[in-house]
């Protein structure tokens, strides 16, 4: 059963809660309760206020898809309109009673809130409801944990989960105290809460150290890549915009492309040959979503460094979505948080094949936007040409060369990585007019004819 709350006052208009029936996935994380919280509303900053949010119906539909991506079954929908959030339970005592009755009637075993709950709100709701309570951040963390395949991704998810759980631990008072032995140690001792906190702090330090090792290895790999003049193109965009499908078509790879949210989590890098025969590296990154938890942005900074270091950013949008503008605004806010919003960018409007024929015929590319369909192969050559023009690294130069015929390796490299306009054979030499990247010409400078 899905329960959505629309706040019409100062807070954002968001669907807030969802009750899910059936076996709704093995959510990671301990009991969601806490020992302290202010319970006050978080004010919206001026910067946030400028970001257009999704309308209520679209936000609700997105949250339903998040729940399904986690393996949940939704029973029914109930909507509440409130002026502002209740500090104790978010939805108010009357609605909590109604929610408890509906949970009992539908035999739901999980309540999901499409809202970040304070520790005290989680504790109060779990005391009133006959099942577990999960908020939006914990739901997204569970989906991330399911899709993490590499060691790096698993560490990043674990760090975000630990930092989320830390303020939500609940103590058991003196009944859970650990008494020390010997004279002068007969006090209440160390509570289980303090023990749990100490264990989490220790684990957080350990995971952060392992992530630092991963970052160091990634930095070494990036340094080796950057020693060769090969540009990096990062694909970013709202989740389910078709980034992985576009990545697979351009790089001829087999990255998982699924309509489920966050199907791609671990970064993937592949090389692509541009029309000028230059090579660039394409990086597929995790999809963004509205109100992406800050703990995830922080934990996945090692992954998102590929966006920060990219030469060019391809911002992929779903052209068929009625809320494309709002989704693009959410992507822009995450790029600003990553300090990557000033990088050269090309806007790729994907899924144009899903548009009505008249609307599709009216689309026009410009210097900042290209319309494509990764699934149908529409506009991909135009996209590669535009990328070729925007990337400055390893620019091709037109030259004349005289290469001995015995230099088969050099001739093969030219054939593979250069545009050859003419070829003549004379006195054991091959005379060529070609356009080749500077990185290739540096290796053949002894055969370049200086005019």
Coordinates of N, CA, C and O in Angstrom, one line a residue, residues 368-438:
X368 N 24.9 23.1 -29.2 CA 24.9 22.6 -27.8 C 24.1 21.3 -27.7 O 24.2 20.7 -26.6
X369 N 23.3 21.0 -28.7 CA 22.3 19.9 -28.5 C 22.4 19.0 -29.7 O 22.4 19.4 -30.9
X370 N 22.3 17.6 -29.5 CA 22.2 16.6 -30.5 C 21.0 15.7 -30.2 O 20.9 15.3 -29.0
X371 N 20.2 15.4 -31.1 CA 19.0 14.5 -30.9 C 19.4 13.1 -31.5 O 19.8 13.0 -32.7
X372 N 19.3 12.1 -30.6 CA 19.6 10.7 -31.1 C 18.6 9.7 -30.5 O 17.8 10.0 -29.7
X373 N 18.7 8.5 -31.0 CA 18.1 7.3 -30.5 C 19.1 6.2 -30.4 O 19.5 5.7 -31.4
X374 N 19.5 5.9 -29.2 CA 20.5 4.9 -29.1 C 20.0 3.5 -29.4 O 20.7 2.7 -30.0
X375 N 18.7 3.3 -29.1 CA 18.1 2.0 -29.4 C 17.9 1.8 -30.9 O 18.1 0.7 -31.4
X376 N 17.6 2.8 -31.7 CA 17.4 2.7 -33.2 C 18.6 3.2 -34.0 O 18.6 3.0 -35.2
X377 N 19.6 3.7 -33.4 CA 20.8 4.1 -34.1 C 20.7 5.4 -34.8 O 21.4 5.7 -35.8
X378 N 19.7 6.3 -34.4 CA 19.5 7.5 -35.1 C 20.4 8.6 -34.6 O 20.5 8.8 -33.3
X379 N 21.1 9.3 -35.4 CA 21.9 10.5 -35.1 C 23.2 10.2 -34.4 O 23.9 11.1 -34.0
X380 N 23.7 9.0 -34.5 CA 24.9 8.6 -33.8 C 26.1 9.2 -34.5 O 27.1 9.6 -33.9
X381 N 26.1 9.2 -35.9 CA 27.2 9.7 -36.6 C 27.4 11.2 -36.4 O 28.5 11.7 -36.3
X382 N 26.2 11.9 -36.3 CA 26.2 13.3 -36.0 C 26.8 13.6 -34.6 O 27.6 14.5 -34.4
X383 N 26.5 12.7 -33.7 CA 27.0 12.8 -32.3 C 28.5 12.7 -32.3 O 29.2 13.5 -31.6
X384 N 29.0 11.6 -33.0 CA 30.5 11.4 -33.0 C 31.2 12.6 -33.7 O 32.3 13.0 -33.2
X385 N 30.6 13.1 -34.8 CA 31.2 14.3 -35.4 C 31.3 15.5 -34.5 O 32.3 16.2 -34.4
X386 N 30.2 15.7 -33.7 CA 30.2 16.8 -32.8 C 31.2 16.6 -31.6 O 31.9 17.6 -31.3
X387 N 31.3 15.4 -31.1 CA 32.3 15.1 -30.1 C 33.7 15.3 -30.7 O 34.6 15.9 -30.0
X388 N 33.9 14.9 -31.9 CA 35.2 15.1 -32.6 C 35.6 16.6 -32.7 O 36.8 16.9 -32.5
X389 N 34.6 17.4 -32.9 CA 34.9 18.8 -33.0 C 35.1 19.5 -31.7 O 35.8 20.6 -31.6
X390 N 34.6 18.9 -30.6 CA 34.7 19.6 -29.3 C 36.0 19.1 -28.5 O 36.4 19.8 -27.6
X391 N 36.5 18.0 -28.9 CA 37.7 17.5 -28.2 C 39.0 18.0 -28.8 O 39.2 17.9 -30.0
X392 N 39.8 18.7 -28.0 CA 41.0 19.3 -28.6 C 42.2 18.5 -28.5 O 43.2 18.7 -29.2
X393 N 42.2 17.5 -27.5 CA 43.4 16.6 -27.3 C 43.7 15.9 -28.6 O 42.8 15.3 -29.3
X394 N 45.0 15.8 -28.9 CA 45.6 15.0 -30.0 C 44.9 15.3 -31.3 O 44.5 14.4 -32.1
X395 N 44.9 16.6 -31.7 CA 44.3 17.0 -32.9 C 45.0 16.5 -34.1 O 46.3 16.4 -34.1
X396 N 44.3 16.1 -35.2 CA 45.0 15.5 -36.3 C 45.7 16.6 -37.2 O 45.2 17.7 -37.2
X397 N 46.7 16.3 -37.8 CA 47.5 17.2 -38.7 C 47.7 16.5 -40.1 O 48.0 15.3 -40.1
X398 N 47.5 17.3 -41.1 CA 47.7 16.8 -42.5 C 49.2 16.9 -42.8 O 49.8 18.0 -42.8
X399 N 49.8 15.7 -43.2 CA 51.3 15.7 -43.5 C 51.6 14.8 -44.7 O 50.7 14.1 -45.2
X400 N 52.8 14.9 -45.2 CA 53.3 14.0 -46.2 C 54.4 13.1 -45.6 O 55.2 13.6 -44.8
X401 N 54.4 11.8 -45.9 CA 55.4 10.9 -45.3 C 56.0 10.0 -46.4 O 55.3 9.7 -47.4
X402 N 57.3 9.7 -46.1 CA 57.9 8.7 -47.0 C 58.4 7.6 -46.0 O 59.4 7.8 -45.3
X403 N 57.8 6.4 -46.1 CA 58.1 5.3 -45.2 C 58.6 4.1 -46.0 O 58.0 3.8 -47.0
X404 N 59.7 3.5 -45.5 CA 60.2 2.3 -46.2 C 59.2 1.2 -46.2 O 58.5 1.1 -45.2
X405 N 59.1 0.5 -47.3 CA 58.1 -0.6 -47.4 C 58.3 -1.7 -46.3 O 57.3 -2.3 -45.9
X406 N 59.5 -1.8 -45.8 CA 59.8 -2.8 -44.8 C 59.2 -2.5 -43.4 O 59.1 -3.3 -42.5
X407 N 58.8 -1.2 -43.2 CA 58.3 -0.7 -42.0 C 56.8 -1.1 -41.9 O 55.9 -0.2 -41.9
X408 N 56.5 -2.4 -41.9 CA 55.1 -2.8 -41.9 C 54.3 -2.4 -40.7 O 53.1 -2.1 -40.9
X409 N 54.9 -2.3 -39.6 CA 54.2 -1.9 -38.4 C 53.8 -0.5 -38.4 O 52.6 -0.1 -38.1
X410 N 54.6 0.4 -38.9 CA 54.3 1.8 -39.0 C 53.2 2.0 -40.1 O 52.2 2.8 -39.9
X411 N 53.3 1.3 -41.2 CA 52.2 1.4 -42.2 C 50.9 0.9 -41.7 O 49.8 1.5 -42.0
X412 N 50.9 -0.1 -40.9 CA 49.7 -0.7 -40.3 C 49.0 0.3 -39.3 O 47.8 0.5 -39.3
X413 N 49.9 1.0 -38.5 CA 49.4 2.0 -37.6 C 48.7 3.1 -38.3 O 47.7 3.6 -37.9
X414 N 49.4 3.6 -39.4 CA 48.8 4.7 -40.2 C 47.5 4.2 -40.8 O 46.5 5.0 -40.8
X415 N 47.4 3.0 -41.3 CA 46.2 2.5 -41.9 C 45.0 2.5 -40.9 O 43.9 2.8 -41.2
X416 N 45.4 2.2 -39.6 CA 44.3 2.0 -38.6 C 44.0 3.4 -38.0 O 42.8 3.5 -37.6
X417 N 44.9 4.3 -37.9 CA 44.7 5.5 -37.0 C 44.7 6.8 -37.8 O 44.6 7.9 -37.2
X418 N 44.9 6.7 -39.1 CA 45.0 8.0 -39.9 C 44.1 7.9 -41.1 O 43.7 6.9 -41.6
X419 N 43.7 9.1 -41.6 CA 43.0 9.2 -42.9 C 44.1 9.4 -44.0 O 44.8 10.3 -44.0
X420 N 44.1 8.4 -44.9 CA 45.1 8.4 -46.0 C 44.4 8.9 -47.2 O 43.4 8.3 -47.7
X421 N 44.9 10.0 -47.8 CA 44.3 10.7 -49.0 C 45.0 10.1 -50.3 O 44.3 10.1 -51.3
X422 N 46.3 9.8 -50.2 CA 46.9 9.3 -51.4 C 48.1 8.4 -51.0 O 48.6 8.5 -49.9
X423 N 48.4 7.4 -51.9 CA 49.5 6.5 -51.6 C 50.2 6.1 -52.9 O 49.6 5.8 -53.9
X424 N 51.5 6.3 -52.9 CA 52.4 6.0 -54.1 C 53.6 5.1 -53.6 O 54.1 5.3 -52.5
X425 N 54.0 4.2 -54.5 CA 55.1 3.3 -54.2 C 56.3 3.7 -55.2 O 56.1 3.8 -56.4
X426 N 57.5 4.0 -54.6 CA 58.6 4.5 -55.4 C 59.9 4.2 -54.7 O 60.1 4.5 -53.6
X427 N 60.7 3.4 -55.4 CA 62.1 3.1 -55.0 C 62.1 2.5 -53.6 O 62.8 2.9 -52.7
X428 N 61.2 1.6 -53.3 CA 61.2 0.9 -52.0 C 60.5 1.7 -50.9 O 60.6 1.4 -49.7
X429 N 60.0 2.9 -51.3 CA 59.3 3.8 -50.3 C 57.8 3.9 -50.6 O 57.4 3.7 -51.7
X430 N 57.1 4.2 -49.5 CA 55.6 4.4 -49.7 C 55.5 5.9 -49.4 O 55.7 6.4 -48.3
X431 N 55.0 6.7 -50.4 CA 54.8 8.1 -50.2 C 53.3 8.3 -49.9 O 52.4 7.9 -50.7
X432 N 53.0 8.9 -48.8 CA 51.6 9.1 -48.4 C 51.2 10.5 -48.1 O 52.1 11.3 -47.6
X433 N 50.0 10.9 -48.4 CA 49.4 12.1 -47.8 C 48.3 11.7 -46.9 O 47.4 11.0 -47.2
X434 N 48.5 12.1 -45.6 CA 47.6 11.5 -44.6 C 47.3 12.6 -43.5 O 48.1 13.6 -43.4
X435 N 46.2 12.4 -42.8 CA 45.9 13.2 -41.7 C 45.9 12.3 -40.5 O 45.1 11.4 -40.4
X436 N 46.8 12.6 -39.5 CA 47.0 11.7 -38.4 C 47.1 12.4 -37.1 O 47.5 13.6 -37.1
X437 N 46.7 11.8 -36.0 CA 46.8 12.5 -34.7 C 48.3 12.8 -34.4 O 49.2 12.0 -34.8
X438 N 48.5 13.8 -33.6 CA 49.8 14.2 -33.2 C 50.6 13.1 -32.4 O 51.8 12.9 -32.6

